[in-house]
Tab-separated table of C-alpha atoms in Angstrom:
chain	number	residue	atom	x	y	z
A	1	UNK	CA	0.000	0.000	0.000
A	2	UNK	CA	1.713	3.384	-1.287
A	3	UNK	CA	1.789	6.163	1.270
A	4	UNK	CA	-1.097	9.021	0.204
A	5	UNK	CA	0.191	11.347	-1.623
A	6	UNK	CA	0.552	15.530	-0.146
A	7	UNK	CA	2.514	18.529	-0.931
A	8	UNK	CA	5.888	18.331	0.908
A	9	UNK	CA	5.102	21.870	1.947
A	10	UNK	CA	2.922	24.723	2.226
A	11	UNK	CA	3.247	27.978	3.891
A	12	UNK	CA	1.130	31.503	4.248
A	13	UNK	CA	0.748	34.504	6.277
A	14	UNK	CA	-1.362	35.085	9.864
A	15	UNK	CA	-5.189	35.590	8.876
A	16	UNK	CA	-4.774	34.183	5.563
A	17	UNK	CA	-6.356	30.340	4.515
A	18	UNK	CA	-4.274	27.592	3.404
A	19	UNK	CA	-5.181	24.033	2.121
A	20	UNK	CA	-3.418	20.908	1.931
A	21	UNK	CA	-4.370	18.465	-0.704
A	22	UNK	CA	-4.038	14.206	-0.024
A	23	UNK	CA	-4.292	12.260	-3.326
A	24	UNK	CA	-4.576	8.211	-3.368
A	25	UNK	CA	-6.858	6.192	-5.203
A	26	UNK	CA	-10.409	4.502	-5.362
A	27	UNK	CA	-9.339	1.796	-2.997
A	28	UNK	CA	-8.370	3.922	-0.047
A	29	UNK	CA	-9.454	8.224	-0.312
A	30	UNK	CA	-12.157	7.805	-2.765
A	31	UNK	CA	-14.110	4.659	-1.712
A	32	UNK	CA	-14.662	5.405	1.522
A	33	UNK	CA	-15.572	8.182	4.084
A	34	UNK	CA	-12.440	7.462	6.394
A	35	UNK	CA	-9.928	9.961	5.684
A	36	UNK	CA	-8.694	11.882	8.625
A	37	UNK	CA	-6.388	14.714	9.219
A	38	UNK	CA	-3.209	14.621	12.103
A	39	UNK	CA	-1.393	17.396	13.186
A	40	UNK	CA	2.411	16.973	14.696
A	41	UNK	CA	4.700	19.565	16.402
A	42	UNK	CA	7.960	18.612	16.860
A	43	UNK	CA	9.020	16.194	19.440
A	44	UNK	CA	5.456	15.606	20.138
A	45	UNK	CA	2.465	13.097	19.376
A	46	UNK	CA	0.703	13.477	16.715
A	47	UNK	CA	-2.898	15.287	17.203
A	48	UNK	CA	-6.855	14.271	15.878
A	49	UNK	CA	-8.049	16.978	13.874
A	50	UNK	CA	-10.367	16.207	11.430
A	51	UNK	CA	-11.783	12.599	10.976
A	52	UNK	CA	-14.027	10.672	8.937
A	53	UNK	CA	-13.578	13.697	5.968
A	54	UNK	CA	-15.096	16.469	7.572
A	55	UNK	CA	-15.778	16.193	11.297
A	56	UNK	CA	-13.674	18.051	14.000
A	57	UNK	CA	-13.389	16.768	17.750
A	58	UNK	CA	-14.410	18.844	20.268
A	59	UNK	CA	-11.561	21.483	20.637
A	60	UNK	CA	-10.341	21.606	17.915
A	61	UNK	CA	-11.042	25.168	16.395
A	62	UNK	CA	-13.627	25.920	13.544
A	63	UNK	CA	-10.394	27.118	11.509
A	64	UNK	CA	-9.794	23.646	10.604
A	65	UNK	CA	-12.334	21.724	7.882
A	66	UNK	CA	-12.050	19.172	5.721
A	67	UNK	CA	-13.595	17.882	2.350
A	68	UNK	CA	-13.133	15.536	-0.065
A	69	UNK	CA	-13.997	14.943	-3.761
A	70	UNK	CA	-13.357	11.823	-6.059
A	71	UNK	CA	-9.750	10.526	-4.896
A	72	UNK	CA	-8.489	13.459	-2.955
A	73	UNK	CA	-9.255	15.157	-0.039
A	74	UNK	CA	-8.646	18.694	1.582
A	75	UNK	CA	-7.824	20.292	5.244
A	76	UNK	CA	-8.531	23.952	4.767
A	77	UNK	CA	-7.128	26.243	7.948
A	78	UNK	CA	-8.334	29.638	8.057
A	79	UNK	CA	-7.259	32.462	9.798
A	80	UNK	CA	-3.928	31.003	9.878
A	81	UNK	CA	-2.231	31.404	13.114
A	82	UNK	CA	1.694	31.199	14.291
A	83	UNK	CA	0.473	27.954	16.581
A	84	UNK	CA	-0.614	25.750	13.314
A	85	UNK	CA	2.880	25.897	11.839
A	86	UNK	CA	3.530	21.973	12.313
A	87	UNK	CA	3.430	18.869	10.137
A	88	UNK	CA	0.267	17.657	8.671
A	89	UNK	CA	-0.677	14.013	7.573
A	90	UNK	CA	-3.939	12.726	6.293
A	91	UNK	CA	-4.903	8.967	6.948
A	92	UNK	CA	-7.609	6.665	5.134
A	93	UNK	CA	-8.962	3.497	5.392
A	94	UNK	CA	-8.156	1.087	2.521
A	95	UNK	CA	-9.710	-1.778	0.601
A	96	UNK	CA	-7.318	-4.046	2.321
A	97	UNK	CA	-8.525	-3.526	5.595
A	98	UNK	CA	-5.695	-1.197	6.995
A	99	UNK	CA	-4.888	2.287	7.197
A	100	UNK	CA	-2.548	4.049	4.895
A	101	UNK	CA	-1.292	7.596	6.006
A	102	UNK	CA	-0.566	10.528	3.892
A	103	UNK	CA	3.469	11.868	2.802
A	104	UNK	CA	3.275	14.351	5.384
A	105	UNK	CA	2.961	18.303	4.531
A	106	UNK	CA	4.834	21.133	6.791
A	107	UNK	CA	3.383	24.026	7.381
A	108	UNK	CA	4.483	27.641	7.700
A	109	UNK	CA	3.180	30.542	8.917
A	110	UNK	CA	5.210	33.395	7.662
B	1	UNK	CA	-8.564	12.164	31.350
B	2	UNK	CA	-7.454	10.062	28.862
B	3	UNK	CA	-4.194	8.665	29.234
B	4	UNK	CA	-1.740	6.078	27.287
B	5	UNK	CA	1.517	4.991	28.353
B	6	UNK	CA	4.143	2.849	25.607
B	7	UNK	CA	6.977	0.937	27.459
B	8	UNK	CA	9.278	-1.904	26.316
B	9	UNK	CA	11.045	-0.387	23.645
B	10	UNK	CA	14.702	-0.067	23.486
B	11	UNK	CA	18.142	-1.623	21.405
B	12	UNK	CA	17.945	-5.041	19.932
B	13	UNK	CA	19.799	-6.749	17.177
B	14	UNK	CA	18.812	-7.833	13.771
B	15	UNK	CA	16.572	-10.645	13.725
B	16	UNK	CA	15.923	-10.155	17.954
B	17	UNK	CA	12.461	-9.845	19.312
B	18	UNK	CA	10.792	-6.872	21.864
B	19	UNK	CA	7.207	-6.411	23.370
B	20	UNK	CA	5.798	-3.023	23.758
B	21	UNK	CA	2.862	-2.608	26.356
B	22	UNK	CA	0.472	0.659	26.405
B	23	UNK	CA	-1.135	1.017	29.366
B	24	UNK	CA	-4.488	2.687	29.139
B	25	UNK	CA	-6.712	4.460	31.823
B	26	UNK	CA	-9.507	7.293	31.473
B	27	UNK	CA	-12.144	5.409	29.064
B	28	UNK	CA	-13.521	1.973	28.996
B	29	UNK	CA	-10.821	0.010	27.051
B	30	UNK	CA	-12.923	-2.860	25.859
B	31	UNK	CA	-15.180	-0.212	23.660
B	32	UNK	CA	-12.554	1.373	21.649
B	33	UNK	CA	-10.217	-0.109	18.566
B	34	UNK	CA	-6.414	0.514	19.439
B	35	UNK	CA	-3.613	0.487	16.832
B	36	UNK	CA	-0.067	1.097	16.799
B	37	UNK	CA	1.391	4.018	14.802
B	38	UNK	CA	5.181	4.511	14.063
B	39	UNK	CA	7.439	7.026	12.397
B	40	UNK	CA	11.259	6.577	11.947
B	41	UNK	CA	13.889	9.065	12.758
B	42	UNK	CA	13.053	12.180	10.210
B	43	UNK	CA	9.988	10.326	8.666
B	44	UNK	CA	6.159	10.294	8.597
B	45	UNK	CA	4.101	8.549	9.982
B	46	UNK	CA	3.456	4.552	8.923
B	47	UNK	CA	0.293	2.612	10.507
B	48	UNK	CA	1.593	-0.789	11.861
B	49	UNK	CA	-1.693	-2.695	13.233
B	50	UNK	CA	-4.973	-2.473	14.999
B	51	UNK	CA	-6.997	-3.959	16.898
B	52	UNK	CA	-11.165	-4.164	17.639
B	53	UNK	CA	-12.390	-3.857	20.949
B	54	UNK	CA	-12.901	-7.275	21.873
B	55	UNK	CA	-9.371	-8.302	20.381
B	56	UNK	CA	-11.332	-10.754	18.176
B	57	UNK	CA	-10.227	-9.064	14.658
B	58	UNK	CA	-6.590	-7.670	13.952
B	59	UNK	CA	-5.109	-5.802	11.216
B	60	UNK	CA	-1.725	-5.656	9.762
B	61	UNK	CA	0.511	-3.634	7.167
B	62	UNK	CA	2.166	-5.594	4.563
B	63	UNK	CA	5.557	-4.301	5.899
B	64	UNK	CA	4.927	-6.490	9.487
B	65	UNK	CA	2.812	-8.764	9.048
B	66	UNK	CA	4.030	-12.550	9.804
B	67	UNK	CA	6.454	-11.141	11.901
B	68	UNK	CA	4.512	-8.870	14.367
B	69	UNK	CA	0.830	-9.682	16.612
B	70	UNK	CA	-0.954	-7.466	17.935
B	71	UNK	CA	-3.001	-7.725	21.176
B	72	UNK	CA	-4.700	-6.603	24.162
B	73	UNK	CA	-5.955	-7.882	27.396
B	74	UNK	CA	-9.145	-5.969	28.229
B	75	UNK	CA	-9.144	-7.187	32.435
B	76	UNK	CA	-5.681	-4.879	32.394
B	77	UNK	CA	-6.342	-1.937	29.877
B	78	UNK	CA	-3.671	-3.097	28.381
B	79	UNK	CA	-2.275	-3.163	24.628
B	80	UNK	CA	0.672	-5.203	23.343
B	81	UNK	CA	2.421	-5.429	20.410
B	82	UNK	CA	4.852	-8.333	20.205
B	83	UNK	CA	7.635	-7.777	17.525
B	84	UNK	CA	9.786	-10.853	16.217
B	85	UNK	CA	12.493	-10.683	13.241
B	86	UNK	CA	13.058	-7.513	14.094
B	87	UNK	CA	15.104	-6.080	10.945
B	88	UNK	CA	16.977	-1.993	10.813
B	89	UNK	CA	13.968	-0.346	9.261
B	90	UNK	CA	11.937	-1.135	11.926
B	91	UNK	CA	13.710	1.674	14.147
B	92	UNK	CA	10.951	3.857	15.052
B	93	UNK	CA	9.107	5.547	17.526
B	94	UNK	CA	6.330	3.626	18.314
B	95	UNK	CA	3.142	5.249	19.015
B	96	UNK	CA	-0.170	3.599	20.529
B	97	UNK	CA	-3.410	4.894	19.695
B	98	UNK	CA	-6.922	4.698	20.946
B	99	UNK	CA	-9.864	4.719	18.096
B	100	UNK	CA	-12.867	6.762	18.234
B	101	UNK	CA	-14.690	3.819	17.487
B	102	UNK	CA	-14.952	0.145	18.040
B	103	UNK	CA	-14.025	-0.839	14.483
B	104	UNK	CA	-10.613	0.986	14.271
B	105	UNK	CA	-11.771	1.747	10.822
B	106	UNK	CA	-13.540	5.203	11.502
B	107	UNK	CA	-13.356	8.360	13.822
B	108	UNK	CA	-9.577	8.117	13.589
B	109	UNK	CA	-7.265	7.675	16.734
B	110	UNK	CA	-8.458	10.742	19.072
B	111	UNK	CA	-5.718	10.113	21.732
B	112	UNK	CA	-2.381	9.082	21.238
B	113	UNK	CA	0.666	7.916	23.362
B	114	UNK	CA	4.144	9.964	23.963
B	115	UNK	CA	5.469	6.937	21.925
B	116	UNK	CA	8.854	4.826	22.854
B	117	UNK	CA	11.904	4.409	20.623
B	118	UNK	CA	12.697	0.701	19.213
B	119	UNK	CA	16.112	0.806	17.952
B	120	UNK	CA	17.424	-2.114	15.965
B	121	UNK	CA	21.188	-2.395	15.431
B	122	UNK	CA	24.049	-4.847	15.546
């Protein structure tokens, strides 16, 4: 199972929106409504914030959403603030039965 | 409060063998799917196995499987992860992970361990 596919990096300024993109295929992203989104700071565990597409855990600010259409899917911050520089990395469920996570994407806020 | 607790890892040679343990408190253990998450030195993250709640279904990445099992014993709130042929690539940190479900399938893992370092070298 090949790792999901995201940009290595993306990076804007406070207040302004950013998305990260996760590509994979009709077995994992596209066939089923299991994709979730992790964030990491260094040293540190990684962190629920989106899951099954587009729901959020309680806590985790409205800034973060997610969508997803055919085989890729999208975590959209807005409002970008200095604490969401990190790493990002989508998961999905597969066709296989296991998960497959994402390339990883850093983020910075400029 | 939630809380998740890795031990067991450390060195081993090629081709040794190491358990890791999670200990697990805050939430009723036998409800929730657990899996085990790890990311090498300067990597991403890789999904190693899972588990159901009831430990009667288990899941496995190509990369382990035949060589790792997964378990849990649900009277302890405790997760295992027994690792055998242990080769260089599997240096990692090893994460556990609770689900947000009881299929590990769905909700994602909403709480996650501080991890513990397996290091395999000669």
């Amino acid at each position: 199972q090949s790792a999901l596919t995201q940009p290595a990096s993306v990076s804007g300024s406070p207040g302004q929106s950013i998305t990260i993109s996760c590509t994979g295929t009709s077995s994992d992203v596209g066939g089923y409504n299991y994709v979730s989104w992790y964030q990491q700071h260094p040293g540190k565990a990684p962190k629920l914030m989106i899951y099954d597409v587009s729901n959020r855990p309680s806590g985790v600010p409205d800034r973060f959403s997610g969508s997803k259409s055919g085989n890729t899917a999208s975590l959209t911050i807005s409002g970008l603030q200095a604490e969401d520089e990190a790493d990002y990395y989508c998961s999905s469920y597969t066709s296989s039965s296991t998960l497959v996570f994402g390339t990883g994407t850093k983020v910075t806020v400029l | 409060e939630v809380q998740l607790l890795e031990s067991g890892g450390g060195l081993v040679q090629p081709g040794g063998s190491l358990r890791l343990s999670c200990a697990a408190s805050g939430f009723t253990f036998s409800s929730y799917a657990m899996s085990w998450v790890r990311q090498a030195p300067g990597k991403g993250l890789e999904w190693v196995s899972a588990i159901s709640g009831s430990g009667g279904s288990t899941y496995y990445a190509d990369s382990v499987k035949g060589r790792f099992t997964i378990s849990r014993d649900n009277s302890k709130n405790t997760l295992y992860l027994q690792m055998n042929s242990l080769r260089a690539e599997d240096t990692a940190v090893y994460y556990c992970a609770k689900g947000g479900a009881l299929w590990f399938g769905e909700k994602g893992a909403d709480y996650w361990g501080q991890g513990t370092l397996v290091t395999v070298s000669s």
